[in-house]
Every structure is written in C-alpha cells, then in structure tokens.
Coordinates of C-alpha atoms in Angstrom, one line a residue:
M284 CA 0.0 0.0 0.0
K285 CA 2.8 2.4 0.9
G286 CA 4.6 1.6 -2.3
L287 CA 1.4 2.3 -4.3
F288 CA 1.0 5.6 -2.6
H289 CA 4.5 6.7 -3.5
T290 CA 4.0 5.5 -7.1
E291 CA 0.8 7.6 -7.4
V292 CA 2.5 10.7 -6.0
G293 CA 5.4 10.2 -8.3
E294 CA 3.1 10.0 -11.3
M295 CA 1.3 13.1 -10.2
I296 CA 4.5 15.1 -9.9
M297 CA 5.8 13.7 -13.2
G298 CA 2.5 14.8 -14.8
R299 CA 3.1 18.4 -13.9
S300 CA 5.1 20.8 -16.0
K301 CA 8.5 22.0 -14.7
L302 CA 7.0 25.5 -15.0
L303 CA 4.4 24.8 -12.4
I304 CA 6.8 22.9 -10.1
D305 CA 9.2 26.0 -10.3
L306 CA 6.3 28.3 -9.5
V307 CA 5.3 26.5 -6.3
S308 CA 8.9 26.3 -5.1
K309 CA 9.8 28.2 -1.9
N310 CA 12.1 30.8 -3.4
V311 CA 10.2 31.4 -6.7
D312 CA 11.4 34.2 -9.1
L313 CA 8.0 35.5 -10.3
E314 CA 9.6 37.6 -13.0
N315 CA 11.2 34.6 -14.5
I316 CA 7.9 32.7 -14.3
L317 CA 6.0 35.6 -15.9
L318 CA 8.5 35.8 -18.8
R319 CA 8.1 32.1 -19.5
M320 CA 4.3 32.5 -19.3
K321 CA 4.4 35.4 -21.6
V322 CA 6.0 33.3 -24.3
I323 CA 3.2 30.7 -23.9
L324 CA 0.3 33.0 -23.6
T325 CA 1.3 35.1 -26.6
D326 CA 0.0 32.2 -28.7
L327 CA -3.5 32.9 -27.4
D328 CA -3.3 36.4 -28.9
D329 CA -5.5 38.0 -26.3
K330 CA -5.0 41.7 -25.4
N331 CA -6.5 41.5 -21.9
I332 CA -4.2 38.6 -20.8
M333 CA -1.1 40.3 -22.2
N334 CA -2.0 43.6 -20.5
W335 CA -1.9 41.8 -17.2
I336 CA 1.3 39.9 -17.9
N337 CA 3.0 43.1 -19.1
G338 CA 1.7 45.1 -16.2
E339 CA 3.2 42.6 -13.7
L340 CA 6.5 42.5 -15.6
E341 CA 7.0 46.1 -16.4
G342 CA 4.9 47.9 -14.0
Y343 CA 1.5 49.6 -14.6
S344 CA 1.2 53.1 -16.3
A345 CA -1.2 55.8 -15.4
E346 CA -3.4 54.7 -18.3
D347 CA -3.8 51.1 -17.0
D348 CA -6.4 49.7 -14.8
L349 CA -4.7 48.4 -11.6
P350 CA -5.9 45.0 -10.3
H351 CA -7.7 45.5 -7.0
Y352 CA -5.0 43.6 -5.1
R353 CA -2.5 46.5 -5.9
I354 CA -4.7 49.2 -4.3
L355 CA -3.8 49.0 -0.6
Q356 CA -5.1 50.9 2.4
G357 CA -2.3 52.3 4.5
V358 CA -2.1 54.3 7.8
A359 CA -1.5 58.0 7.8
L360 CA 1.4 58.9 10.2
G361 CA 2.8 62.4 10.7
T362 CA 3.7 65.4 12.8
F363 CA 0.8 67.5 14.0
I364 CA -0.1 69.9 16.7
I365 CA -3.4 69.8 18.7
N366 CA -4.9 72.9 20.2
R367 CA -1.8 74.9 19.4
G368 CA 0.1 73.2 22.1
T369 CA 0.6 69.5 22.1
K370 CA 2.9 68.2 19.4
Y371 CA 2.9 64.6 18.1
T372 CA 5.6 63.2 16.0
D373 CA 5.3 60.1 13.8
H374 CA 1.8 59.3 15.3
Q375 CA -1.3 58.3 13.5
V376 CA -3.0 61.5 12.2
P377 CA -6.6 61.8 13.4
L378 CA -8.0 62.6 9.9
E379 CA -11.5 61.9 11.0
F380 CA -11.6 65.4 12.6
L381 CA -10.6 67.0 9.2
L382 CA -12.1 64.9 6.4
N383 CA -15.1 62.7 5.6
N384 CA -14.8 58.9 5.2
D385 CA -14.4 58.9 1.5
E386 CA -11.7 61.5 1.6
I387 CA -9.8 59.6 4.3
K388 CA -10.1 56.4 2.2
E389 CA -8.7 58.3 -0.8
I390 CA -5.7 59.7 1.3
N391 CA -5.0 56.2 2.7
S392 CA -5.2 54.5 -0.7
V393 CA -1.8 53.6 -2.2
F394 CA -1.5 52.5 -5.8
I395 CA 1.3 50.0 -6.1
D396 CA 2.2 50.2 -9.8
D397 CA 5.7 48.8 -9.6
S398 CA 6.7 45.6 -11.4
I399 CA 6.5 42.4 -9.4
R400 CA 10.3 42.2 -9.3
A401 CA 10.4 45.7 -7.7
V402 CA 7.7 44.6 -5.2
Q403 CA 9.8 41.5 -4.3
L404 CA 12.9 43.6 -3.9
I405 CA 11.0 45.9 -1.5
L406 CA 10.0 42.9 0.6
N407 CA 13.6 41.6 0.6
G408 CA 15.1 45.0 1.6
E409 CA 15.9 46.4 5.0
N410 CA 13.2 49.0 4.7
R411 CA 10.3 46.6 3.9
D412 CA 8.3 48.0 6.9
N413 CA 8.8 51.6 5.9
Y414 CA 7.2 51.6 2.4
A415 CA 5.2 54.9 2.4
K416 CA 3.5 57.5 0.2
Q417 CA 4.6 61.0 1.0
I418 CA 1.8 63.6 1.3
P419 CA 2.7 67.1 0.0
T420 CA 3.2 69.6 2.7
S421 CA 0.9 72.0 0.9
Y422 CA -1.9 69.5 1.1
C423 CA -1.3 69.0 4.8
H424 CA -1.6 72.7 5.4
S425 CA -4.7 73.0 3.2
I426 CA -6.7 70.5 5.3
S427 CA -5.4 71.8 8.7
K428 CA -7.5 73.7 11.2
L429 CA -6.6 75.9 14.2
D430 CA -7.1 73.0 16.6
L431 CA -5.4 70.4 14.4
Q432 CA -2.4 71.5 12.3
I433 CA -0.5 69.0 10.3
A434 CA 3.1 69.8 9.6
G435 CA 3.9 66.6 7.6
M436 CA 2.3 63.3 6.8
R437 CA 3.0 60.0 5.0
V438 CA 0.8 56.9 4.4
V439 CA 2.7 53.8 5.5
I440 CA 1.9 50.4 4.0
P441 CA 2.6 47.3 6.3
S442 CA 4.8 44.7 4.7
N443 CA 2.2 42.0 5.1
K444 CA -0.1 44.0 2.7
I445 CA 2.7 44.3 0.2
E446 CA 3.2 40.6 0.5
S447 CA -0.4 40.1 -0.4
I448 CA 0.4 41.4 -3.9
V449 CA 3.0 38.6 -4.4
S450 CA 0.5 36.0 -3.1
H451 CA -2.2 37.1 -5.5
V452 CA 0.1 37.0 -8.5
K453 CA 1.5 33.6 -7.5
S454 CA -2.0 32.2 -6.9
K455 CA -3.3 33.5 -10.3
L456 CA -0.3 32.0 -12.1
V457 CA -0.8 28.6 -10.5
D458 CA -4.5 28.7 -11.6
I459 CA -3.5 29.8 -15.1
L460 CA -0.9 27.0 -15.4
M461 CA -3.3 24.4 -14.2
E462 CA -5.9 25.6 -16.8
L463 CA -3.2 25.4 -19.5
E464 CA -2.2 21.9 -18.4
K465 CA -5.7 20.7 -18.7
R466 CA -5.9 21.8 -22.4
F467 CA -2.4 21.6 -23.8
E468 CA 0.7 19.4 -23.8
N469 CA 4.4 20.1 -23.4
L470 CA 4.1 23.5 -21.7
D471 CA 7.8 23.4 -20.9
E472 CA 8.5 23.8 -24.6
L473 CA 6.9 27.3 -24.3
D474 CA 5.1 26.8 -27.6
I475 CA 1.4 25.9 -27.9
K476 CA 0.8 27.7 -31.2
E477 CA 0.1 24.5 -33.3
Q478 CA -2.2 23.2 -30.6
V479 CA -4.0 26.5 -30.5
E480 CA -4.4 26.7 -34.3
S481 CA -5.6 23.1 -34.5
D482 CA -8.6 23.8 -32.2
P483 CA -10.0 27.4 -32.2
T484 CA -12.8 26.3 -29.9
K485 CA -10.3 25.2 -27.2
K486 CA -8.4 28.5 -27.7
E487 CA -11.6 30.5 -27.0
L488 CA -12.5 28.4 -23.9
V489 CA -9.0 28.7 -22.5
T490 CA -8.8 32.4 -23.1
I491 CA -12.1 33.0 -21.4
N492 CA -11.1 30.9 -18.4
I493 CA -7.8 32.7 -18.0
E494 CA -9.4 36.1 -18.2
K495 CA -11.7 35.1 -15.4
I496 CA -8.8 33.9 -13.3
I497 CA -6.9 37.2 -13.9
Y498 CA -9.8 39.6 -13.5
E499 CA -11.9 37.5 -11.1
G500 CA -14.9 37.1 -13.4
S501 CA -14.9 40.5 -15.1
I502 CA -12.4 42.4 -17.3
D503 CA -14.4 45.6 -16.7
I504 CA -12.4 46.9 -13.7
G505 CA -13.6 50.5 -14.0
D506 CA -12.2 54.0 -13.6
N507 CA -11.9 53.7 -9.8
N508 CA -8.8 51.6 -10.4
K509 CA -7.1 54.0 -12.8
I510 CA -4.3 56.0 -11.2
K511 CA -4.9 59.0 -13.4
K512 CA -8.7 59.0 -12.7
S513 CA -8.4 59.0 -8.9
G514 CA -7.7 62.1 -6.8
I515 CA -4.9 60.3 -5.1
G516 CA -3.3 59.8 -8.5
R517 CA -3.6 63.4 -9.6
L518 CA -2.4 64.8 -6.3
F519 CA 0.3 62.4 -5.3
G520 CA 1.4 60.8 -8.6
G521 CA 0.1 57.3 -7.7
N522 CA 2.4 56.3 -4.9

C-alpha cells in the first residue's frame, strides 16, 4: 500500500510541468515565471491577458487599470499639533476630525504600480516596513484647522499588505498554469501555437477561463482603479 501511494504521488509530480513545479517552489522568481508564461500566452493572442502579464512584468502606467490587489489601504502617520500646544511626531493622524470617510479612504489608498520584481525587492530589503507614500506639505496645510495643524504626513503600508500582492500574483499564475495543463501538452517547450491553431474552440475556452482567473470574473475593472482617474493619483502621482 505504501509503495502504491509513492507511485501515485510520483506519477502526479511527473505529470506536472516544470514551470508549475518551479512556480510552487519556496524561493520562486516570479519575474522569470511571468516571462516564460508570456511566451506561452502570446500564442493565445489575447490583449487582456497580455496587458496583465506586461503590467506585472514592467509595472503599470497611469493609463492602466490596476488590479484590486494592488490598491492598498495604509495608515497616515505624521507630525501634527493639537490645540496649538501638544505636538505629536510620527503618530497616526486623526484625519476623522478633518475629512469625511471617502476623503480619508482616498488619502490612505496607495497604488502599487511597480513591477512584481520591484515589489519582491521591496520585501527583501531592509526598509520593507517603511514603504510609504509622502503627502505634499501644501496639502497637509490645506486641510489643517486651528485646533489640528498637520506639519507633515505620510501613508505607511505594512509589509504584510505588500506581501499580499505577491501572493495574489502567484496564486493566479498557479491557476492559469493548471488551466493550460488541462488543455495543452508540453508546456515546458513554451510553444502551444500549433495546438491553439488546431482547435479554435479550445483556444476560445482557455482564453475566457484565463481572463476570469486574472480579472476574477470581469475584465471591466472600472475607472476607480485608474491611477490617473483618482484624486490620489492626480495629487500624489500614484504612490
């Protein structure tokens, strides 16, 4: 029985592509995986899929829709004075006394448009817990009141939230690869063009399924995810 179990596990592992095995390894290089995936997925000739692949590889521009997992809520820390007397430094700013909930959410929103390689470098760096968006001093002064004056402010993103970006990308890549493995052979050759051309119906099905994986059921993300459309983007340049 034990021998049978090991045989089944061995067959299961052998049935998986090296690409998938590399992806689920502990110290995965997601940029390398994405580059290899780009070569394969190019054969599907789908703009929406390639937009996501290129965004994760090269970073997202102000014209792009950011995936929801790249829009993070941080904590506003800063230097401020209460009632013209008590000064706080590097404390959480009580924005609720100055702004409404929507405005606070906008201030605390950080658009992480960096490439996945840059995100991983941030997480591997010494300052991983100090990733922050600086708020212009002029804006701090514009929202200040006599009883609450803000001298400076930044929105800090905890490293566990940045790690969630990596987790989302990795999870989506696993699902995409498993979908490809169900439909195509020899993925490690990075060439499915002939298989795609031989069965247009399969290509259409796979394309739809991969789009659903990437965009979680809908490719219509909406203007709320555009850096240039948001107030935070106009005022603070995204992040």
